[in-house]
mmCIF file of C-alpha atoms in Angstrom:
data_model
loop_
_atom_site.group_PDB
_atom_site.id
_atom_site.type_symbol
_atom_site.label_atom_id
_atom_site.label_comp_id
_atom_site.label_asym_id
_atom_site.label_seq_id
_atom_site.Cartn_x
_atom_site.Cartn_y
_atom_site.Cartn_z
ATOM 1 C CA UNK E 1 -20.951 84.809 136.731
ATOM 2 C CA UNK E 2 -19.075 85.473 133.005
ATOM 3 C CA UNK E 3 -16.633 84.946 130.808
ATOM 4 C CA UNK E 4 -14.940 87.271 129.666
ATOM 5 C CA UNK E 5 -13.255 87.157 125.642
ATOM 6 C CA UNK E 6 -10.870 90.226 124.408
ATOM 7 C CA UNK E 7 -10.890 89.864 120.815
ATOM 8 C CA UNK E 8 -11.385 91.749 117.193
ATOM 9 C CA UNK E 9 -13.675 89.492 115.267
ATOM 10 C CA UNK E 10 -12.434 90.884 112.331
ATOM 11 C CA UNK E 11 -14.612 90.002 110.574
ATOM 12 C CA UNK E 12 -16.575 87.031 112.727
ATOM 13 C CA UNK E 13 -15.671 83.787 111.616
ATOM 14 C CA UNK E 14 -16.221 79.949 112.206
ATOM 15 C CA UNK E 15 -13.772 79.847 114.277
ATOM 16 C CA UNK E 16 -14.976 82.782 116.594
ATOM 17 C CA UNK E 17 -18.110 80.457 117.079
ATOM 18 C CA UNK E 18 -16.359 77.827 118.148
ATOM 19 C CA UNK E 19 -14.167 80.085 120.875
ATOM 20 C CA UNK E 20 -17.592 81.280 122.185
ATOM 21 C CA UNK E 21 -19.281 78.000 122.116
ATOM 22 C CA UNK E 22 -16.156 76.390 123.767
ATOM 23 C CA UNK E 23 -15.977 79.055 126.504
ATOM 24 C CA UNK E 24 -19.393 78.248 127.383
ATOM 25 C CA UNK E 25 -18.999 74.987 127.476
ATOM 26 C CA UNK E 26 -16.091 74.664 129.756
ATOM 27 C CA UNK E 27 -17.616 77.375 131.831
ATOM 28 C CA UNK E 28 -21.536 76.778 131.923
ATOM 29 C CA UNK E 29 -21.355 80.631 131.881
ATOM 30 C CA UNK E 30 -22.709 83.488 129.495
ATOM 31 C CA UNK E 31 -19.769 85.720 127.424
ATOM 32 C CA UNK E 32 -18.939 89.198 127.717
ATOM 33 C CA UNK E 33 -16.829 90.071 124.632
ATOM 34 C CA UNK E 34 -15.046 92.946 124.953
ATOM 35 C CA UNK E 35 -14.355 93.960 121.245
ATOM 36 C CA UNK E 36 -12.098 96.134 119.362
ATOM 37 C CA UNK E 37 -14.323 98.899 117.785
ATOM 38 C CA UNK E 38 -13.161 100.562 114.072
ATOM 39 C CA UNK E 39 -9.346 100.379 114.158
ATOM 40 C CA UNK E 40 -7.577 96.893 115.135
ATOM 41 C CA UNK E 41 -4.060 96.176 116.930
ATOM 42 C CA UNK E 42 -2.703 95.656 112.940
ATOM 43 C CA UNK E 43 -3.345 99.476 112.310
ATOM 44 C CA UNK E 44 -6.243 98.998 109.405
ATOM 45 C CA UNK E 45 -9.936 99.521 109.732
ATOM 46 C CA UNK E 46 -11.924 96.766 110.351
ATOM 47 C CA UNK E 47 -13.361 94.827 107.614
ATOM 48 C CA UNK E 48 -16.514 96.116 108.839
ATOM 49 C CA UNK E 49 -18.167 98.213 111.176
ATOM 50 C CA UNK E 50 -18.472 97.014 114.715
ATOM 51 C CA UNK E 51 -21.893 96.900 114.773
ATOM 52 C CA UNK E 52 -22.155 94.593 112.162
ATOM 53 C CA UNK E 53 -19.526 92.618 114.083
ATOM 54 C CA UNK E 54 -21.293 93.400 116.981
ATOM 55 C CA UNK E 55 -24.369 91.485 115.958
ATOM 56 C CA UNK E 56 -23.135 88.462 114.590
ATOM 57 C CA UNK E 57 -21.319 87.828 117.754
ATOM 58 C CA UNK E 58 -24.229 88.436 119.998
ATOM 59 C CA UNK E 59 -26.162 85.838 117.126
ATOM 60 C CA UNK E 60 -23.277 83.026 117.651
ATOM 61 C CA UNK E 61 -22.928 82.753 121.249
ATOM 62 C CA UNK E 62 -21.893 86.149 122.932
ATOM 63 C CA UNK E 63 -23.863 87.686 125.486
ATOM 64 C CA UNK E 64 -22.578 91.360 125.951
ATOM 65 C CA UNK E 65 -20.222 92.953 123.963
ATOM 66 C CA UNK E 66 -18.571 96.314 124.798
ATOM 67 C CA UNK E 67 -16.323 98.149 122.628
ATOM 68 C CA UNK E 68 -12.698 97.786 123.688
ATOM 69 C CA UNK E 69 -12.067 101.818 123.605
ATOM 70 C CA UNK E 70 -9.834 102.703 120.390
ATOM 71 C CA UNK E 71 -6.781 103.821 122.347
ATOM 72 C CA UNK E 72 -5.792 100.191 123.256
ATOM 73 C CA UNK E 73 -7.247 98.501 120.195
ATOM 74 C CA UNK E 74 -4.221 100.120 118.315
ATOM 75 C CA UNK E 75 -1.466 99.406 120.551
ATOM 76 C CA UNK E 76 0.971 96.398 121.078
ATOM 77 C CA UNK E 77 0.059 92.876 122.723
ATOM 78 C CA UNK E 78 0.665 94.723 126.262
ATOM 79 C CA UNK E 79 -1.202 97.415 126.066
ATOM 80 C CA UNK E 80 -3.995 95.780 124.450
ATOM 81 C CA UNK E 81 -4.299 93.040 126.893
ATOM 82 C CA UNK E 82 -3.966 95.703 129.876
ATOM 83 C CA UNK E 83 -6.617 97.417 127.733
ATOM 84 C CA UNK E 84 -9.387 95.059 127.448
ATOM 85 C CA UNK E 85 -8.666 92.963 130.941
ATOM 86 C CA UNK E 86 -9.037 96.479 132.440
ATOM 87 C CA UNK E 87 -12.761 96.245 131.065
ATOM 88 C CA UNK E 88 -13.469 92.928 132.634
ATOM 89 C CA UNK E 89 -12.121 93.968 136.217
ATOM 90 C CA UNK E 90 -15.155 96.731 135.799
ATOM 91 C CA UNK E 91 -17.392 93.486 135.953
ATOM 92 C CA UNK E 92 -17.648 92.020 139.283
ATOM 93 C CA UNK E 93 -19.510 89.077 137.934
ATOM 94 C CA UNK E 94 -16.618 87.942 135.772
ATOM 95 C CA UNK E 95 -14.199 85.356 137.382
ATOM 96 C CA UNK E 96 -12.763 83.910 133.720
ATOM 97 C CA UNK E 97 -10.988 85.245 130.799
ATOM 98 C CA UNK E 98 -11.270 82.943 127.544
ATOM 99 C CA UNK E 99 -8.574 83.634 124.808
ATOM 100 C CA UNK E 100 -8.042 81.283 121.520
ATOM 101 C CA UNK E 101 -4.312 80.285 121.499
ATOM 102 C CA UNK E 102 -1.767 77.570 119.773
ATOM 103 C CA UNK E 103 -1.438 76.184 123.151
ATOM 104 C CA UNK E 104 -4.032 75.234 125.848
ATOM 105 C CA UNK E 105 -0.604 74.418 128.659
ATOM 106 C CA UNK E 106 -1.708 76.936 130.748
ATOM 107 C CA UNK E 107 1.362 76.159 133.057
ATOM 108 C CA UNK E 108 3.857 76.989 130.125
ATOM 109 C CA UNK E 109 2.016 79.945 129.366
ATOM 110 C CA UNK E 110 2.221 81.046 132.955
ATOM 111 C CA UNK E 111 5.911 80.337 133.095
ATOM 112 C CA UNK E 112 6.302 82.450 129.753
ATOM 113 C CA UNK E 113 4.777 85.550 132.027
ATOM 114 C CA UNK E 114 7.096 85.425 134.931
ATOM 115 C CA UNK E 115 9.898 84.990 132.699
ATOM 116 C CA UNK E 116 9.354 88.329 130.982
ATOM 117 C CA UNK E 117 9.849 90.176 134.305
ATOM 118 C CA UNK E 118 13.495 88.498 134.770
ATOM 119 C CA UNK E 119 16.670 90.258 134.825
ATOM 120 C CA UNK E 120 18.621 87.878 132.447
ATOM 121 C CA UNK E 121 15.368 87.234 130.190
ATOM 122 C CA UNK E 122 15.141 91.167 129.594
ATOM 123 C CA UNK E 123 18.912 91.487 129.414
ATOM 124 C CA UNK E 124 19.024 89.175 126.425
ATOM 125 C CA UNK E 125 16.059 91.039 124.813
ATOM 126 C CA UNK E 126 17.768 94.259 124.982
ATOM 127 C CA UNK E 127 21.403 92.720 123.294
ATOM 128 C CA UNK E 128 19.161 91.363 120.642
ATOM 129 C CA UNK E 129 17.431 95.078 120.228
ATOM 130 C CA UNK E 130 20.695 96.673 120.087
ATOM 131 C CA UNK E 131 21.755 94.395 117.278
ATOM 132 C CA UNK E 132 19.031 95.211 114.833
ATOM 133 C CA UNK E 133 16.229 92.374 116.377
ATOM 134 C CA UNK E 134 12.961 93.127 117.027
ATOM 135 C CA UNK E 135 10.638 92.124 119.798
ATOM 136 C CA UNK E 136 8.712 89.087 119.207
ATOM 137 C CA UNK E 137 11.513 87.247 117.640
ATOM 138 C CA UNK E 138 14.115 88.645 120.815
ATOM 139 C CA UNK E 139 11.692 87.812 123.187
ATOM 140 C CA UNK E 140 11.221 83.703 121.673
ATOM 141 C CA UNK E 141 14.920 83.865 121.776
ATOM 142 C CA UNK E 142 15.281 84.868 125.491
ATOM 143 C CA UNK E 143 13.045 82.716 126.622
ATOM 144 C CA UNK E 144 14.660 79.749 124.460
ATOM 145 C CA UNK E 145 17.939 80.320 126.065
ATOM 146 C CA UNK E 146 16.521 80.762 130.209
ATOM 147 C CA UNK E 147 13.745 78.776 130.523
ATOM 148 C CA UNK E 148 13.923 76.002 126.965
ATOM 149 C CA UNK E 149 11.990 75.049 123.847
ATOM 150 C CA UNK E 150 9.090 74.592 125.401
ATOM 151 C CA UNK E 151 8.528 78.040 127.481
ATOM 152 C CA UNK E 152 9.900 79.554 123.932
ATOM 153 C CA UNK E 153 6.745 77.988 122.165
ATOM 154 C CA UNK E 154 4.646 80.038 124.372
ATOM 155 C CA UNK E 155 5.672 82.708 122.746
ATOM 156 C CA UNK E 156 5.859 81.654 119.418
ATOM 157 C CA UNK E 157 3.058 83.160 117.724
ATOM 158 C CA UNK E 158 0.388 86.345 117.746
ATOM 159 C CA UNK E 159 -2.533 84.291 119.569
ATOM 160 C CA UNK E 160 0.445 82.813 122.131
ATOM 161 C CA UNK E 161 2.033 86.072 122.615
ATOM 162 C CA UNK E 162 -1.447 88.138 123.290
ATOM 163 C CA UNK E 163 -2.211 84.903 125.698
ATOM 164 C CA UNK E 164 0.932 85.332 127.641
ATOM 165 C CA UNK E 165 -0.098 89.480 128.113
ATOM 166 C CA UNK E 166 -3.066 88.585 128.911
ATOM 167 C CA UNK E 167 -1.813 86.116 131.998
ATOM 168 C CA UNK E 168 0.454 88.910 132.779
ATOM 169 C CA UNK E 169 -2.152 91.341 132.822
ATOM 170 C CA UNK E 170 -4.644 88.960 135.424
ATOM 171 C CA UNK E 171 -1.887 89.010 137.967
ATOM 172 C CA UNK E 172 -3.439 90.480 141.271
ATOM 173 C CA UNK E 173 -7.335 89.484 139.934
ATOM 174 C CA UNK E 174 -9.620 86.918 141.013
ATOM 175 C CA UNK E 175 -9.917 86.309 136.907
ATOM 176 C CA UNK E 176 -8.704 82.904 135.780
ATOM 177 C CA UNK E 177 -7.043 82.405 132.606
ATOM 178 C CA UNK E 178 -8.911 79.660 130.228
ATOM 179 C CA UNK E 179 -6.650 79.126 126.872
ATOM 180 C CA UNK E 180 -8.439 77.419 124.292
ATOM 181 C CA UNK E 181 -6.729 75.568 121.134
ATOM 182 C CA UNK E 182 -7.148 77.367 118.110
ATOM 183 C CA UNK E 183 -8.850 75.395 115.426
ATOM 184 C CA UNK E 184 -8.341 74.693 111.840
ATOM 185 C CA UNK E 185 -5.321 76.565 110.202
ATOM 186 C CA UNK E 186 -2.798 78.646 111.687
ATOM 187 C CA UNK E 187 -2.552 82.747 112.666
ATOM 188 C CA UNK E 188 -1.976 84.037 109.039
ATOM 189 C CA UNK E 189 -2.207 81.407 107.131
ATOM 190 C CA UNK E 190 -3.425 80.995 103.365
ATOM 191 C CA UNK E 191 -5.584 77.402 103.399
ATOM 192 C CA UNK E 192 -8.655 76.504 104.986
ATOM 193 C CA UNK E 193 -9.142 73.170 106.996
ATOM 194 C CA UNK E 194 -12.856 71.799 107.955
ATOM 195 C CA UNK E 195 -14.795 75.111 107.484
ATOM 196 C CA UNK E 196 -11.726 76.960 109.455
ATOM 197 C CA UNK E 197 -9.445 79.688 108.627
ATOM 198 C CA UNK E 198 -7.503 82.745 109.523
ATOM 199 C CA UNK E 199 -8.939 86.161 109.988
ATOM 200 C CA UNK E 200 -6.649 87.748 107.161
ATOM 201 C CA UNK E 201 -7.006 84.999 104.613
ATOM 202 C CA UNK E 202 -11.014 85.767 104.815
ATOM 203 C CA UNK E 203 -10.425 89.730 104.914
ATOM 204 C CA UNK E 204 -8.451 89.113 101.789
ATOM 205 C CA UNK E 205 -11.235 86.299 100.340
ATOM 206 C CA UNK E 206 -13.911 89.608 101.290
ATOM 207 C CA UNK E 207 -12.081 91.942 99.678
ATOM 208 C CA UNK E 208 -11.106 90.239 96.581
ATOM 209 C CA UNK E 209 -15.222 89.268 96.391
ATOM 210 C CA UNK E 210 -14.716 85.469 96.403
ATOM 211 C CA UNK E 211 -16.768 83.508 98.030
ATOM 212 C CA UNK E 212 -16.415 82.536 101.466
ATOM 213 C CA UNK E 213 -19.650 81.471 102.619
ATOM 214 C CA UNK E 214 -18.389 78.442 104.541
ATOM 215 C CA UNK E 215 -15.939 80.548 106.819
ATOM 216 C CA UNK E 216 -18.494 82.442 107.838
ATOM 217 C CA UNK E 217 -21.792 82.327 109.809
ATOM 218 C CA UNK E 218 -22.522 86.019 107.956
ATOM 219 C CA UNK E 219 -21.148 87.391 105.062
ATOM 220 C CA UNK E 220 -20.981 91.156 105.777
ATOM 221 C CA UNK E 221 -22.356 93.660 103.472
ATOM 222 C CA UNK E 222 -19.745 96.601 102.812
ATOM 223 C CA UNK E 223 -16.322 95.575 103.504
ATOM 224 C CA UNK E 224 -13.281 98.201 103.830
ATOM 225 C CA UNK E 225 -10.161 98.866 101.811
ATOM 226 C CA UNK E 226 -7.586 99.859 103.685
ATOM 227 C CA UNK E 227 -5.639 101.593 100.810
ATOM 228 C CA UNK E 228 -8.308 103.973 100.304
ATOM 229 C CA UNK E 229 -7.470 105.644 103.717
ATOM 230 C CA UNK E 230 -3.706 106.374 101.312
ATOM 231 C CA UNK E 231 -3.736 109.970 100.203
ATOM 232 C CA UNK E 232 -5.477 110.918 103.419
ATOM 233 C CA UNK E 233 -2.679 109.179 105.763
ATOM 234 C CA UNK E 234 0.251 110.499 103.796
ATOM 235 C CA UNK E 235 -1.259 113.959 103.801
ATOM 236 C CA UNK E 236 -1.474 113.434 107.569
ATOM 237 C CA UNK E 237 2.093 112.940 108.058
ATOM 238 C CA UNK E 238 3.259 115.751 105.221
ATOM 239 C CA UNK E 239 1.739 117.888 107.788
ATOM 240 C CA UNK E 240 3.197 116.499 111.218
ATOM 241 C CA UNK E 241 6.376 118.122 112.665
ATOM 242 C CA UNK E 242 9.296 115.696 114.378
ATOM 243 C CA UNK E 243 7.681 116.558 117.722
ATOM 244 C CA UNK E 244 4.188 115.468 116.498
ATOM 245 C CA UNK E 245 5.504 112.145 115.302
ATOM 246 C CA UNK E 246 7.617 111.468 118.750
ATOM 247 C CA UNK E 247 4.138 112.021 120.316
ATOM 248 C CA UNK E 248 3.012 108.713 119.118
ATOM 249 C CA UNK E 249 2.845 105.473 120.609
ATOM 250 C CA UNK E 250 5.852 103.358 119.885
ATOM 251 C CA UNK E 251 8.165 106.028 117.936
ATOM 252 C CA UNK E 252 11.715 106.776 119.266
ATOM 253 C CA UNK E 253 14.825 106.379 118.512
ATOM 254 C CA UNK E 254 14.885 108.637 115.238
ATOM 255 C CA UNK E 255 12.303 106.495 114.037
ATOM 256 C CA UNK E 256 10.300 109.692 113.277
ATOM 257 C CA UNK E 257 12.644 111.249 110.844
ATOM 258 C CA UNK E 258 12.330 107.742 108.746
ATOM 259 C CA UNK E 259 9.084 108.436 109.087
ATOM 260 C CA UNK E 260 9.097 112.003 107.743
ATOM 261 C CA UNK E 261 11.435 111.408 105.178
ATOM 262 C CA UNK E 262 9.698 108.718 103.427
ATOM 263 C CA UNK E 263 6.178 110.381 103.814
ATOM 264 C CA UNK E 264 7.890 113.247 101.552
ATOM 265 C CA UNK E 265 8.407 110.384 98.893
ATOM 266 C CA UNK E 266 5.868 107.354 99.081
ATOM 267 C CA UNK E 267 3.034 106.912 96.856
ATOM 268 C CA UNK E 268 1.365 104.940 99.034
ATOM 269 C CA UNK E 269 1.239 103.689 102.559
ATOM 270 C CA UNK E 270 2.179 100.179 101.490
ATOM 271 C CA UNK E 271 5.453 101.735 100.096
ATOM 272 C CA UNK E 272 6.052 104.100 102.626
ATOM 273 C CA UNK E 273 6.405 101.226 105.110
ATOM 274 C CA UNK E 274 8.953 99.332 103.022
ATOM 275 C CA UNK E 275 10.643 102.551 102.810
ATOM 276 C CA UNK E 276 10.955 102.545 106.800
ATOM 277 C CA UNK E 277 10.878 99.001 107.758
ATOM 278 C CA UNK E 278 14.205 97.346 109.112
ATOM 279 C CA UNK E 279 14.150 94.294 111.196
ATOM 280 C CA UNK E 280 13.715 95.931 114.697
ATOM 281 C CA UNK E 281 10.634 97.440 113.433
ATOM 282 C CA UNK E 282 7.843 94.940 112.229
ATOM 283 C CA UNK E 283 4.690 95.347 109.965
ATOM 284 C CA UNK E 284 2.396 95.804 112.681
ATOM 285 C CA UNK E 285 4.219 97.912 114.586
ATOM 286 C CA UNK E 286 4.657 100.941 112.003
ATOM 287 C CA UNK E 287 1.024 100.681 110.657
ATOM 288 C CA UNK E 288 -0.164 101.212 114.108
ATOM 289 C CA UNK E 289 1.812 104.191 114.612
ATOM 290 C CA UNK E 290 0.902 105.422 111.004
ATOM 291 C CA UNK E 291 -2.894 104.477 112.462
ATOM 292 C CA UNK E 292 -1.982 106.367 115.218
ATOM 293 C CA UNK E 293 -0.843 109.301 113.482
ATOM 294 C CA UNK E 294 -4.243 109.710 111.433
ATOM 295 C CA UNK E 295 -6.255 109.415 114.167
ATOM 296 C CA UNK E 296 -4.406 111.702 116.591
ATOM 297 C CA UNK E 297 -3.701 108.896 119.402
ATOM 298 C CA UNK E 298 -1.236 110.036 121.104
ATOM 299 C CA UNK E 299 1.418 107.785 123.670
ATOM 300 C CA UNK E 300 -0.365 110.089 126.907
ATOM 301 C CA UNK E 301 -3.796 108.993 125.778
ATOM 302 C CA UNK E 302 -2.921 105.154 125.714
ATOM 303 C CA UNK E 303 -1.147 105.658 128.546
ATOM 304 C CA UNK E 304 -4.375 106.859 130.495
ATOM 305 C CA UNK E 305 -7.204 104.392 131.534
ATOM 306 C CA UNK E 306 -10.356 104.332 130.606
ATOM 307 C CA UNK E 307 -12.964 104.527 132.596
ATOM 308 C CA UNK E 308 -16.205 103.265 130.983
ATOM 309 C CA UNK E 309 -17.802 100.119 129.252
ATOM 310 C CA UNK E 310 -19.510 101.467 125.781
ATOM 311 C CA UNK E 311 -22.303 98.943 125.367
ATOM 312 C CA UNK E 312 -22.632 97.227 121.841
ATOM 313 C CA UNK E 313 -25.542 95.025 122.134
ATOM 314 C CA UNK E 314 -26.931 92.228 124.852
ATOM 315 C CA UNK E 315 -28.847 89.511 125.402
ATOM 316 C CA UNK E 316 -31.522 88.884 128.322
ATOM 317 C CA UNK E 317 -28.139 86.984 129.834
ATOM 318 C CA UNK E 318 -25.848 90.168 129.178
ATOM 319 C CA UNK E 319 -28.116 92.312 131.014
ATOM 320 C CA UNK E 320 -27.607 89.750 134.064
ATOM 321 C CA UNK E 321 -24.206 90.565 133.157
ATOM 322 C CA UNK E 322 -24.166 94.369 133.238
ATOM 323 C CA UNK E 323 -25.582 94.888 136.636
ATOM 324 C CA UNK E 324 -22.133 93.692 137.323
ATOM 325 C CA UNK E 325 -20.566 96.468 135.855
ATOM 326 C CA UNK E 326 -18.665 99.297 138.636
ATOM 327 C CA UNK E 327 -18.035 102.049 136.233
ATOM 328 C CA UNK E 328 -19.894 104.146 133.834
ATOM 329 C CA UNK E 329 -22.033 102.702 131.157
ATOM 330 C CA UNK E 330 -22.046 104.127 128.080
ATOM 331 C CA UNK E 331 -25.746 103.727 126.025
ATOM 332 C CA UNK E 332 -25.079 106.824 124.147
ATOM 333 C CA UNK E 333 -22.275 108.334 122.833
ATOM 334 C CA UNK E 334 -24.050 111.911 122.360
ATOM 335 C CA UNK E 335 -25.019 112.004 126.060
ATOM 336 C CA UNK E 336 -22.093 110.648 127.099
ATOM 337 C CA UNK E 337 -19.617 113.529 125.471
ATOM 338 C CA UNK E 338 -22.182 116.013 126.647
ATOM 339 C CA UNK E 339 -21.166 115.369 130.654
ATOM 340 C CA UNK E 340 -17.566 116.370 128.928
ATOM 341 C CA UNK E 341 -15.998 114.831 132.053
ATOM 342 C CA UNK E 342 -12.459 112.683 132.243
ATOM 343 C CA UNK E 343 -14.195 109.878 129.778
ATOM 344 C CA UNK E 344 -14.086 112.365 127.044
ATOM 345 C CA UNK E 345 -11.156 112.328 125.152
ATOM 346 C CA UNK E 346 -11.101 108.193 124.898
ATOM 347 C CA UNK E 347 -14.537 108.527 123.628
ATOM 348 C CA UNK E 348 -13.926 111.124 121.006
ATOM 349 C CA UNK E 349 -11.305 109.466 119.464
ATOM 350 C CA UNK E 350 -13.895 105.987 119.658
ATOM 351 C CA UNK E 351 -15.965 108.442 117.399
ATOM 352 C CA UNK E 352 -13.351 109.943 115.301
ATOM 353 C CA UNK E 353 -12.051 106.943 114.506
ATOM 354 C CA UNK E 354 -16.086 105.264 113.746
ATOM 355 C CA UNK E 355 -16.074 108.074 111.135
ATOM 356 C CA UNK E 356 -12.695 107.862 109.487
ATOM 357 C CA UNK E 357 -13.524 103.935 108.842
ATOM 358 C CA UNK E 358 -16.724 104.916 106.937
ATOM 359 C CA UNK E 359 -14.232 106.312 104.517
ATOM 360 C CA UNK E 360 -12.274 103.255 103.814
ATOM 361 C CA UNK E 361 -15.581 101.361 101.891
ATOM 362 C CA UNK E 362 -15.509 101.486 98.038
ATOM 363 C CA UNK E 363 -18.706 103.764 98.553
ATOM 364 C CA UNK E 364 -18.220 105.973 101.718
ATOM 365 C CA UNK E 365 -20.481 105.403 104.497
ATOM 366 C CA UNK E 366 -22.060 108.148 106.233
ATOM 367 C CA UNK E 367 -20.151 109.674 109.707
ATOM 368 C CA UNK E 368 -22.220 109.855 112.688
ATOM 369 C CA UNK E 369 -23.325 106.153 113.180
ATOM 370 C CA UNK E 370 -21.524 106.385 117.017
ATOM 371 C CA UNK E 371 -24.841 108.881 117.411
ATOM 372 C CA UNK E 372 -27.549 107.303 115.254
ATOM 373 C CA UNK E 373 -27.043 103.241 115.255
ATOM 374 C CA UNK E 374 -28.902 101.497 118.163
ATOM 375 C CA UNK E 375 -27.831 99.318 120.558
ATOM 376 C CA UNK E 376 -28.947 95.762 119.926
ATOM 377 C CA UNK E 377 -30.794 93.800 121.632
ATOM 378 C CA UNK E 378 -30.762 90.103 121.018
ATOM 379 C CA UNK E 379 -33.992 88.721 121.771
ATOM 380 C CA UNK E 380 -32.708 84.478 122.226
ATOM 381 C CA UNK E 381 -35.782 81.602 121.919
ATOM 382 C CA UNK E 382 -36.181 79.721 125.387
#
């Protein structure tokens, strides 16, 4: 038996610790974390590498953690969530999924996710989209109007909205949804509160070199800059056609000619986003298709499962775990993408985008740490 946690840890924080101490609590049962690898769901490189992220999790309370394969790492709430809970099915020994969240009301959560499959709810969404909306806020909105304040709160926030997919995503499983209240302050925000805080408040503490010692169980070493991936993103797109650009993940609609056109013009990827934004398309959204567009990730590849669990480290409990596991284990990367079977092109771009991250640290890291960094094992005192 395991629970299973979806997450980024990015970078691993107090309040990570707490969601993997909590899960075992309320469970009695070891953690699988199924983490997102060099890219996250807000289109940057992680702060830092995943195996440094890797390791501090397995050191604060995971058991196993497996990278969530880079495809669905940069994609919206659904595919992300259909991404990672695809992992845990693999596991026949898992029967919970743990997710931090504003809300613990599992029943209002649940009644958000069968909402979002109903006529009128969708109707709504789509006469907000045609007005110039965008999702999240459309979606609140529906849900306000059909099903009241409270089933809109559900939705009212990153954590609530991924929690929601996630439900969604269990439907059909024997894996039971266990919400846990977020602690400390909120999704985003800029204050701290009893050794608690958001992830991008400390990304921004790391990269500013302040001191955040009591945030975090582990200060990483090298920490990334996202906006010294620039030049090399907006050369990327100088060089994609219309076609290339419609490829991607979330692009339609013309969006890619916005795209285009301001890629001709910005300075900086910062600037070409305020160049493209309007109000149907959020933040998030366009830097994961400009993530998208540097790394080659293409709307048929996150559209295709994945059909292996890429091992990040373990404990003597997560190797209980993985002889749950009914699909392919991946130990090595270099074997792996020598069998060149249907695994392959996930994989490669798990690689590819290991290597482009090294080049977002003041000094650049070396490529080729998918082939040469070790699994770890976490050897736990009795």
């Amino acid at each position: 038996m395991a629970t299973a946690i979806i997450c980024e840890f990015n970078p691993f924080h107090n309040g990570h610790a707490y969601l993997l101490s909590e899960a075992k609590r309320l469970t009695g049962e070891p953690n699988m974390v199924i983490m997102s690898g060099s890219f996250t769901q807000r289109g940057e490189a992680a702060v830092c590498d995943k195996f440094t992220r890797a390791a501090a999790a397995l050191r604060h309370g995971a058991d196993l953690v497996v990278e969530l394969p880079t495809a669905f790492a940069v994609a919206n709430a659904e595919r992300f969530a259909q991404g990672g809970v695809r992992i845990a099915k693999f596991f026949s020994g898992v029967h919970t999924l743990a997710f931090g969240c504003e809300t613990d009301d599992l029943d209002a959560l649940r009644a958000a996710a069968a909402a979002i499959r109903s006529e009128r709810v969708n109707a709504l969404i789509a006469a907000e989209m045609r007005g110039g909306g965008y999702y999240p806020r459309a979606l609140e909105e529906a849900l306000r109007t059909v099903c009241g304040e409270e089933v809109a709160a559900a939705v009212s926030s990153p954590n609530n909205i991924l929690a929601v997919e996630y439900i969604r995503a269990l439907e059909g499983t024997e894996i039971r949804p266990l919400p846990i209240m977020r602690q400390g302050a909120a999704h985003d925000s800029d204050k701290t509160s009893g050794g608690f805080a958001s992830a991008s408040y400390i990304r921004s503490l790391l990269r500013e070199g302040k001191n955040c010692a009591d945030l975090l169980p582990e200060i990483p070493r090298h920490v990334t800059r996202p906006e010294l991936l620039d030049r090399a993103v907006l050369y990327r797109l100088r060089t994609m056609t219309a076609e290339e650009l419609r490829a991607l993940p979330e692009v339609g609609e013309g969006l890619e000619n916005r795209i285009l056109e301001a890629a001709g013009r910005a300075q900086s990827a910062e600037e070409l986003l305020t160049m493209v934004k309007t109000k149907r398309y959020t933040h998030a959204r366009l830097r994961r298709i400009l993530a998208c567009a540097f790394l080659g990730l293409t709307e048929e590849l996150q559209t295709t499962p994945a059909g292996y669990a890429r091992i990040l480290g373990f404990t003597d409990e997560g190797e209980q775990i993985l002889r749950s596991c009914t699909c392919k284990i991946i130990t090595s990367a270099a074997k792996a993408l020598r069998e060149n079977d249907e695994n392959t092109p996930h994989l490669s771009l798990d690689v590819r985008a290991c290597d482009i991250a090294a080049l977002a640290y003041d000094e650049i890291m070396p490529s080729n740490s998918d082939y040469c960094t070790r699994i770890l094992r976490e050897n736990r005192e009795k």
